[in-house]
Amino acid sequence: MVEGVVDHLLHVSYDQRTVLRLTAVAGEEESVTAVGKVLFGVRPGEGLRLHGDWVHHPRHGRQFKAEQCERIMPADERAIRIYLGSSMIRGIGPTIASAIVDVFGEETLKVIDSEPQRLLEVYGIGQIRLGRITAAWQEQKAIAEIMVFLQGLQITPALAVKIYTTYADTDDDPMRIVRRTPYRLCRDVHGVGFVNADKIALAVGIPKHSEARLQAALLHELDQAGVSGHCHLPVRLLIARTRQLLTDDDPASAEILDNAILRQALEALRSHGEVVTETLPLPVLEGADALADTEIAMLPRRHHDETQLASHVRRLLASTSVLSDLAPWAERVAALRGPETAGLTDEQHQAILTALTRPLSILTGGPGCGKTHTLRTLVDLADEVNAVVALAAPTGKAAKRLEETCGQATMTVHRLIRPPDGDSLFDHASVLETADLVIIDEASMLDLALTRKLFAALRDGCHLLLVGDTDQLPSVGPGRVLRDLLDVEDIPRTRLTKVFRQHDEGEAIVINAHRILNGEHPLEHPKVFWNRPKPSAESTAERVVELVCELMPKHLGTRPEDIQVLCPGKKTIAGMTDLNLRLQQRLNPPSDDKPQHHHDGAAFRLGDRVQQIRNNPHRGESGVFNGSSGTISAVDTEAHLLTVTFHDGQIATYPFTDLDELVHAYALTVHRSQGSEYPYVIVPMVSKAGKILLQRNLLYTAVTRARYGVVLIGETQAVNDAIANNHTQRRNTALTHRITHDAATGAPPRANTPDGQLAWD
């Protein structure tokens, strides 16, 4: 056994294996290196009691391999000084910590807990600071109680903090909720999830086959389906997945937990409005004409989004155009066939005419097919008759690129439908109040929820043009909206197929993108496209760091911040998590002048590149949305606040408890790069990513994110697997059916909900 205080973290690997240095205080004081996954989430300043064995590492020498980890309060003066100086208690920094310990010594924590007024004896502490320290100490005590209760369940301290802060300002006692209704945590606390809530529930004695557990498991599977992009699950599949979840490690339960019991739990959820079930005629297979009546289950918010979006699509298709009286569009577009516009193909003419004469239309095409020239011409035509044009894209970088294309101000789709100065989708400041033509670029990124909000905000008769590349990855969120809309015959669409010549650099990237789409290997180009085979994942990761930090800046004259690493996945060597750790260590190593905060094994440090991974309309002045990237511009360890300056100029502040909204962005997954463009892209390909991630459209999407150059590096077999794998996961959606069915019958299908009431978001 070893007891001590954590001095600092030495390393946290992609698989959560943690190496730290602590000062052992039991017996003779010594510095100890401890290793183990049970240490994941530990922060400097914490007191630990570790159980395990001493081992000898051939390179690093004597280490303590921890098998169990308990949090303890520091006892001696030095340990208390480290504990308080680590900013564990909000309002106490290193200077104040030293001053307090100088006065009270080993009695410091007792004084703070029992006689806080005595802190006024310390120079620099007045009534205001005393109040902050007292409040923070009581908060930390409550968090510590939850941590101690959860520490044997392998639940990270960061989640214990999230649990406390979620309920701290309510009438509910956080510890009471944890003990009595732990499955509430699934719904209320982001990041807890069913697995962690289930550990707590079983630990406090909630029966394995309780109604609460079965219902929480069903909701978890529906929620996880959304993570995979599905809007619904067939009921038979939902039941099967839930049964597997609950019985995989418990064969005895498999005999008791039959489908009938789970159906009863599902019916209870339906009767309470927590799940919607209905029977729809859906395709038997992807792209098949054959339909079969399928009983499906959905979360109410997704059912609402899908049915409402279908209704708004029909409304827009049936509306009277506001552009029709502004100009004789057929003649104007025909006039573009003159010699000065010889660059326009018949497909481009058709796309422009359709966008100006039909309230809803779609323009698709791959890179180099002329979407940019088409959009610029379309906007110019609309401007000539003083039509109000609104341009937007799902991400800030995509919006900026659209602005450069069309020479007109653009914004993100979130800003378009929710202006900064108002809380309503229909705020009077919105350009959508007066827009005649709305153009949305990178429409393949639109998920179900965002598209529903967009369509709901459009006035009758306003024209909407969706522009996208259907060969790219689908949206991160649930749905496959662009593909579903393309399956509706009544929606006009144009696909651009002619590939235009680019400048040398752009041409090589475009040619290779189309080669990948056709199942062919990309060709080497000495200035633009480089293939660099590596024998293993480890050698791939090491070379990626060299390329970013040394070789590409030296030989291409670029900067590391102009190079984006795009990974197929996260949890492997040369995956996003691993490469972020390696690149951060090289590009932004720790130093005394760079404050930082450890959160779930990651150090968020001044100067780090980060990306927002959740929509938060209340963060910053006008909201921060999924995919926004920026740089950490301040870390206040005493106030427990971190500030990010985003690329669009917005500044947002995060309490340390909300850092699960951010990830480091030295390396990103290809999914997280959608809609963005980078000067240079490095794509590490390793077989350990798995065949589910090694797909042709993923590699195609990664390559098309680059403007000037691409480095494809890694295991040859991984590249071969990705190019050969043209299978994409089918997403369960019913949008096409809802649009066409309701249009034909005039009435929506009847959902199985109590009295027609649903818990809409």
Short mmCIF file of C-alpha atoms in Angstrom, two decimals, residues 420-761:
data_model
loop_
_atom_site.label_atom_id
_atom_site.label_comp_id
_atom_site.label_asym_id
_atom_site.label_seq_id
_atom_site.Cartn_x
_atom_site.Cartn_y
_atom_site.Cartn_z
CA PRO A 420 -27.73 36.45 -31.30
CA ASP A 421 -30.10 39.14 -30.03
CA GLY A 422 -33.14 36.95 -29.52
CA ASP A 423 -34.24 33.66 -28.04
CA SER A 424 -36.93 32.89 -30.60
CA LEU A 425 -36.55 31.11 -33.89
CA PHE A 426 -38.78 33.84 -35.30
CA ASP A 427 -36.94 36.80 -33.80
CA HIS A 428 -37.57 39.98 -35.80
CA ALA A 429 -33.81 40.41 -36.29
CA SER A 430 -33.70 37.22 -38.35
CA VAL A 431 -32.87 37.55 -42.04
CA LEU A 432 -35.31 34.71 -42.62
CA GLU A 433 -38.17 37.14 -42.02
CA THR A 434 -37.41 38.76 -45.38
CA ALA A 435 -35.28 36.21 -47.26
CA ASP A 436 -36.39 35.33 -50.79
CA LEU A 437 -33.68 32.73 -51.40
CA VAL A 438 -31.80 30.68 -48.79
CA ILE A 439 -28.73 28.67 -49.82
CA ILE A 440 -27.32 26.06 -47.45
CA ASP A 441 -23.91 24.65 -48.39
CA GLU A 442 -22.47 21.36 -47.06
CA ALA A 443 -26.03 20.09 -46.62
CA SER A 444 -24.86 16.49 -46.15
CA MET A 445 -23.91 17.60 -42.63
CA LEU A 446 -27.46 18.60 -41.69
CA ASP A 447 -28.91 16.29 -39.07
CA LEU A 448 -32.60 15.81 -38.38
CA ALA A 449 -32.98 18.28 -35.49
CA LEU A 450 -31.14 21.16 -37.15
CA THR A 451 -32.95 20.69 -40.46
CA ARG A 452 -36.33 20.71 -38.73
CA LYS A 453 -35.48 24.05 -37.10
CA LEU A 454 -34.30 25.45 -40.43
CA PHE A 455 -37.44 24.46 -42.33
CA ALA A 456 -39.68 25.66 -39.50
CA ALA A 457 -38.07 29.11 -39.73
CA LEU A 458 -38.65 29.51 -43.49
CA ARG A 459 -41.63 31.61 -44.53
CA ASP A 460 -44.04 30.38 -47.18
CA GLY A 461 -42.76 30.97 -50.70
CA CYS A 462 -39.14 31.46 -49.71
CA HIS A 463 -36.82 29.41 -51.93
CA LEU A 464 -34.41 26.96 -50.33
CA LEU A 465 -31.46 25.43 -52.17
CA LEU A 466 -29.58 22.63 -50.41
CA VAL A 467 -26.06 22.08 -51.75
CA GLY A 468 -24.05 19.02 -50.82
CA ASP A 469 -21.95 16.02 -51.73
CA THR A 470 -23.81 12.78 -51.05
CA ASP A 471 -20.59 10.77 -51.30
CA GLN A 472 -19.26 12.34 -48.11
CA LEU A 473 -19.94 11.02 -44.64
CA PRO A 474 -23.46 11.59 -43.31
CA SER A 475 -24.24 13.97 -40.47
CA VAL A 476 -22.79 13.39 -37.02
CA GLY A 477 -26.27 13.65 -35.49
CA PRO A 478 -29.24 11.36 -36.20
CA GLY A 479 -30.70 11.24 -39.71
CA ARG A 480 -29.54 11.25 -43.31
CA VAL A 481 -31.59 14.21 -44.35
CA LEU A 482 -30.02 15.04 -47.71
CA ARG A 483 -30.29 11.46 -48.97
CA ASP A 484 -33.85 11.13 -47.67
CA LEU A 485 -34.90 14.31 -49.47
CA LEU A 486 -33.27 13.08 -52.66
CA ASP A 487 -35.49 9.98 -52.40
CA VAL A 488 -38.60 12.19 -52.62
CA GLU A 489 -39.47 12.39 -56.33
CA ASP A 490 -41.34 15.69 -55.99
CA ILE A 491 -38.19 17.55 -54.90
CA PRO A 492 -36.25 18.74 -57.98
CA ARG A 493 -32.54 18.07 -57.97
CA THR A 494 -29.49 18.57 -60.18
CA ARG A 495 -26.29 16.54 -60.00
CA LEU A 496 -23.17 18.12 -61.48
CA THR A 497 -21.02 15.43 -63.10
CA LYS A 498 -18.44 17.22 -65.26
CA VAL A 499 -15.07 17.59 -63.51
CA PHE A 500 -13.35 20.87 -64.42
CA ARG A 501 -9.58 21.31 -64.49
CA GLN A 502 -8.15 23.01 -61.42
CA HIS A 503 -4.78 24.57 -60.71
CA ASP A 504 -2.10 21.86 -60.42
CA GLU A 505 -2.52 21.42 -56.68
CA GLY A 506 -6.30 21.38 -56.66
CA GLU A 507 -6.41 19.09 -59.69
CA ALA A 508 -4.31 16.40 -58.00
CA ILE A 509 -6.53 16.40 -54.91
CA VAL A 510 -9.73 16.32 -57.02
CA ILE A 511 -8.44 13.53 -59.25
CA ASN A 512 -7.44 11.42 -56.27
CA ALA A 513 -10.76 12.05 -54.54
CA HIS A 514 -12.59 10.72 -57.58
CA ARG A 515 -10.17 7.80 -57.84
CA ILE A 516 -10.98 6.84 -54.26
CA LEU A 517 -14.71 7.07 -55.04
CA ASN A 518 -14.17 4.72 -57.96
CA GLY A 519 -12.33 2.21 -55.78
CA GLU A 520 -8.87 3.11 -57.14
CA HIS A 521 -5.73 3.99 -55.21
CA PRO A 522 -4.72 7.67 -55.15
CA LEU A 523 -1.71 8.69 -57.21
CA GLU A 524 1.44 10.27 -55.79
CA HIS A 525 2.02 13.93 -56.67
CA PRO A 526 5.41 15.43 -55.75
CA LYS A 527 3.97 18.73 -54.53
CA VAL A 528 0.45 17.92 -53.42
CA PHE A 529 -0.35 14.29 -52.61
CA TRP A 530 2.03 12.00 -50.75
CA ASN A 531 1.61 8.30 -49.89
CA ARG A 532 3.80 7.25 -46.99
CA PRO A 533 3.49 3.55 -46.01
CA LYS A 534 4.39 2.61 -42.43
CA PRO A 535 4.66 -0.90 -40.98
CA SER A 536 2.75 -0.33 -37.72
CA ALA A 537 0.41 1.95 -35.82
CA GLU A 538 3.22 3.09 -33.52
CA SER A 539 5.54 4.06 -36.37
CA THR A 540 2.62 5.84 -38.03
CA ALA A 541 1.93 7.89 -34.91
CA GLU A 542 5.60 8.81 -34.48
CA ARG A 543 5.89 9.92 -38.11
CA VAL A 544 2.71 12.01 -37.94
CA VAL A 545 4.22 14.00 -35.06
CA GLU A 546 7.43 14.50 -37.05
CA LEU A 547 5.49 15.66 -40.09
CA VAL A 548 3.43 18.21 -38.17
CA CYS A 549 6.17 19.56 -35.93
CA GLU A 550 9.24 19.43 -38.17
CA LEU A 551 9.15 18.08 -41.71
CA MET A 552 6.18 19.87 -43.29
CA PRO A 553 7.01 23.28 -41.77
CA LYS A 554 10.61 22.87 -42.93
CA HIS A 555 10.00 21.64 -46.49
CA LEU A 556 6.65 23.31 -47.30
CA GLY A 557 7.11 26.58 -45.44
CA THR A 558 3.86 26.08 -43.58
CA ARG A 559 3.01 26.32 -39.88
CA PRO A 560 1.88 23.46 -37.61
CA GLU A 561 -1.45 25.24 -37.08
CA ASP A 562 -2.09 25.03 -40.85
CA ILE A 563 -1.84 21.24 -40.71
CA GLN A 564 -4.83 19.20 -39.57
CA VAL A 565 -4.52 15.53 -38.66
CA LEU A 566 -7.71 13.62 -39.51
CA CYS A 567 -8.15 10.14 -38.03
CA PRO A 568 -10.70 7.43 -38.86
CA GLY A 569 -11.33 6.82 -35.16
CA LYS A 570 -10.44 7.82 -31.60
CA LYS A 571 -9.51 4.86 -29.42
CA THR A 572 -6.36 3.30 -30.81
CA ILE A 573 -2.69 4.06 -31.35
CA ALA A 574 -2.57 6.78 -34.05
CA GLY A 575 -6.20 7.58 -33.30
CA MET A 576 -7.50 11.00 -32.34
CA THR A 577 -6.95 10.68 -28.58
CA ASP A 578 -3.44 9.27 -28.91
CA LEU A 579 -2.27 11.83 -31.47
CA ASN A 580 -3.73 14.73 -29.53
CA LEU A 581 -1.65 13.68 -26.51
CA ARG A 582 1.51 13.35 -28.60
CA LEU A 583 1.02 16.58 -30.54
CA GLN A 584 0.12 18.60 -27.47
CA GLN A 585 3.32 17.41 -25.80
CA ARG A 586 5.39 18.64 -28.75
CA LEU A 587 3.52 21.78 -29.78
CA ASN A 588 2.32 23.05 -26.40
CA PRO A 589 4.28 21.34 -23.59
CA PRO A 590 3.65 22.20 -19.94
CA SER A 591 5.58 25.07 -18.41
CA ASP A 592 5.34 27.34 -15.38
CA ASP A 593 3.89 30.20 -17.45
CA LYS A 594 1.09 28.05 -18.93
CA PRO A 595 -1.74 27.41 -16.45
CA GLN A 596 -3.68 24.22 -17.06
CA HIS A 597 -6.45 22.06 -15.66
CA HIS A 598 -6.71 18.27 -15.81
CA HIS A 599 -10.12 16.93 -16.78
CA ASP A 600 -10.74 13.21 -17.26
CA GLY A 601 -7.11 12.51 -18.04
CA ALA A 602 -6.63 15.41 -20.44
CA ALA A 603 -4.70 18.58 -19.62
CA PHE A 604 -6.44 21.69 -20.94
CA ARG A 605 -3.56 24.15 -21.21
CA LEU A 606 -3.21 27.79 -22.21
CA GLY A 607 -2.62 27.86 -25.97
CA ASP A 608 -4.22 24.48 -26.76
CA ARG A 609 -6.27 24.00 -29.94
CA VAL A 610 -9.78 22.80 -29.04
CA GLN A 611 -13.14 22.06 -30.65
CA GLN A 612 -16.67 22.26 -29.26
CA ILE A 613 -18.47 18.90 -29.49
CA ARG A 614 -21.98 19.80 -28.27
CA ASN A 615 -24.47 22.49 -29.17
CA ASN A 616 -24.76 24.99 -26.34
CA PRO A 617 -26.88 28.02 -27.31
CA HIS A 618 -26.25 29.57 -23.88
CA ARG A 619 -22.44 29.50 -24.02
CA GLY A 620 -20.85 32.85 -24.90
CA GLU A 621 -22.76 35.82 -26.25
CA SER A 622 -24.65 33.99 -28.98
CA GLY A 623 -24.09 30.30 -28.36
CA VAL A 624 -21.32 27.88 -29.27
CA PHE A 625 -22.17 24.97 -31.54
CA ASN A 626 -20.85 21.56 -32.41
CA GLY A 627 -17.79 21.83 -34.65
CA SER A 628 -16.65 25.33 -33.60
CA SER A 629 -12.86 25.46 -33.21
CA GLY A 630 -10.60 27.83 -31.32
CA THR A 631 -7.71 28.28 -28.90
CA ILE A 632 -7.62 28.30 -25.11
CA SER A 633 -6.83 31.93 -24.31
CA ALA A 634 -7.07 31.87 -20.49
CA VAL A 635 -7.09 29.34 -17.63
CA ASP A 636 -8.05 30.70 -14.22
CA THR A 637 -7.20 27.90 -11.80
CA GLU A 638 -8.39 29.88 -8.79
CA ALA A 639 -11.83 30.74 -10.22
CA HIS A 640 -12.07 27.34 -11.99
CA LEU A 641 -12.77 28.96 -15.36
CA LEU A 642 -11.33 28.41 -18.84
CA THR A 643 -11.72 30.79 -21.79
CA VAL A 644 -11.70 29.87 -25.48
CA THR A 645 -11.33 32.33 -28.35
CA PHE A 646 -12.98 30.78 -31.40
CA HIS A 647 -11.93 31.27 -35.01
CA ASP A 648 -15.01 33.40 -35.70
CA GLY A 649 -13.90 35.86 -33.00
CA GLN A 650 -16.39 34.78 -30.36
CA ILE A 651 -15.09 34.35 -26.82
CA ALA A 652 -16.69 31.81 -24.47
CA THR A 653 -15.98 30.91 -20.85
CA TYR A 654 -16.29 27.39 -19.43
CA PRO A 655 -16.47 26.33 -15.79
CA PHE A 656 -14.08 23.43 -15.24
CA THR A 657 -17.11 21.18 -14.75
CA ASP A 658 -18.18 21.78 -18.36
CA LEU A 659 -14.94 20.82 -20.08
CA ASP A 660 -16.58 17.67 -21.47
CA GLU A 661 -17.96 20.04 -24.13
CA LEU A 662 -14.42 20.40 -25.53
CA VAL A 663 -11.86 18.11 -27.13
CA HIS A 664 -8.32 18.87 -28.21
CA ALA A 665 -8.13 19.62 -31.92
CA TYR A 666 -4.51 18.96 -32.92
CA ALA A 667 -6.03 15.76 -34.32
CA LEU A 668 -9.72 15.26 -35.13
CA THR A 669 -11.82 12.40 -36.41
CA VAL A 670 -12.83 12.70 -40.05
CA HIS A 671 -16.45 13.02 -38.91
CA ARG A 672 -15.54 16.11 -36.87
CA SER A 673 -13.83 17.72 -39.88
CA GLN A 674 -16.95 17.80 -42.05
CA GLY A 675 -17.66 21.17 -43.56
CA SER A 676 -14.15 22.41 -42.85
CA GLU A 677 -11.22 23.03 -45.15
CA TYR A 678 -7.57 23.05 -44.09
CA PRO A 679 -4.41 24.07 -45.98
CA TYR A 680 -2.82 20.66 -45.36
CA VAL A 681 -4.29 17.38 -44.13
CA ILE A 682 -2.55 14.28 -42.74
CA VAL A 683 -4.59 11.07 -42.72
CA PRO A 684 -3.14 8.28 -40.53
CA MET A 685 -4.50 4.88 -41.55
CA VAL A 686 -4.04 1.90 -39.22
CA SER A 687 -5.75 -1.48 -39.28
CA LYS A 688 -6.60 -1.29 -35.58
CA ALA A 689 -9.21 1.35 -36.43
CA GLY A 690 -11.41 -1.53 -37.59
CA LYS A 691 -13.37 -2.21 -40.74
CA ILE A 692 -16.41 -0.32 -39.46
CA LEU A 693 -14.38 2.91 -39.65
CA LEU A 694 -12.14 2.08 -42.60
CA GLN A 695 -14.61 3.02 -45.32
CA ARG A 696 -14.27 4.52 -48.77
CA ASN A 697 -16.47 7.53 -48.07
CA LEU A 698 -14.49 8.28 -44.91
CA LEU A 699 -11.20 8.37 -46.81
CA TYR A 700 -12.85 10.42 -49.58
CA THR A 701 -14.16 12.93 -47.04
CA ALA A 702 -10.73 13.26 -45.41
CA VAL A 703 -8.96 13.91 -48.72
CA THR A 704 -11.49 16.53 -49.82
CA ARG A 705 -10.87 18.58 -46.65
CA ALA A 706 -7.44 19.68 -47.97
CA ARG A 707 -6.79 22.79 -50.04
CA TYR A 708 -3.08 22.50 -50.86
CA GLY A 709 -1.82 19.07 -49.87
CA VAL A 710 -2.59 15.63 -48.44
CA VAL A 711 -0.32 13.14 -46.71
CA LEU A 712 -1.80 9.64 -46.61
CA ILE A 713 0.31 7.73 -44.10
CA GLY A 714 0.08 4.37 -42.41
CA GLU A 715 -0.40 0.68 -42.98
CA THR A 716 -0.94 -0.33 -46.61
CA GLN A 717 -3.54 -2.90 -45.61
CA ALA A 718 -5.61 -0.24 -43.82
CA VAL A 719 -5.64 1.93 -46.95
CA ASN A 720 -6.57 -1.09 -49.09
CA ASP A 721 -9.38 -2.01 -46.70
CA ALA A 722 -10.80 1.52 -46.74
CA ILE A 723 -10.78 1.80 -50.53
CA ALA A 724 -12.33 -1.66 -50.94
CA ASN A 725 -15.03 -1.08 -48.31
CA ASN A 726 -17.85 0.75 -50.10
CA HIS A 727 -20.45 -0.45 -47.62
CA THR A 728 -21.98 2.30 -45.52
CA GLN A 729 -24.07 1.64 -42.47
CA ARG A 730 -27.76 1.89 -43.11
CA ARG A 731 -29.46 4.53 -41.00
CA ASN A 732 -32.97 3.91 -39.76
CA THR A 733 -35.07 6.87 -40.86
CA ALA A 734 -38.65 7.33 -41.99
CA LEU A 735 -38.48 10.89 -43.35
CA THR A 736 -39.01 9.94 -47.00
CA HIS A 737 -42.01 7.83 -46.08
CA ARG A 738 -43.52 10.57 -43.90
CA ILE A 739 -43.22 13.13 -46.71
CA THR A 740 -44.66 10.92 -49.44
CA HIS A 741 -47.22 9.07 -47.30
CA ASP A 742 -48.69 12.19 -45.76
CA ALA A 743 -48.74 13.91 -49.14
CA ALA A 744 -50.73 11.02 -50.57
CA THR A 745 -53.22 10.53 -47.74
CA GLY A 746 -53.41 13.99 -46.26
CA ALA A 747 -52.97 12.58 -42.75
CA PRO A 748 -49.98 11.45 -40.75
CA PRO A 749 -49.68 7.88 -39.52
CA ARG A 750 -51.10 7.40 -36.05
CA ALA A 751 -48.48 7.05 -33.37
CA ASN A 752 -49.08 4.92 -30.30
CA THR A 753 -49.01 7.60 -27.64
CA PRO A 754 -51.35 8.19 -24.70
CA ASP A 755 -54.13 10.59 -25.71
CA GLY A 756 -51.92 11.92 -28.49
CA GLN A 757 -49.70 13.65 -25.91
CA LEU A 758 -45.93 13.66 -26.34
CA ALA A 759 -43.15 15.19 -24.28
CA TRP A 760 -41.88 17.48 -27.02
CA ASP A 761 -38.59 19.25 -26.52
#
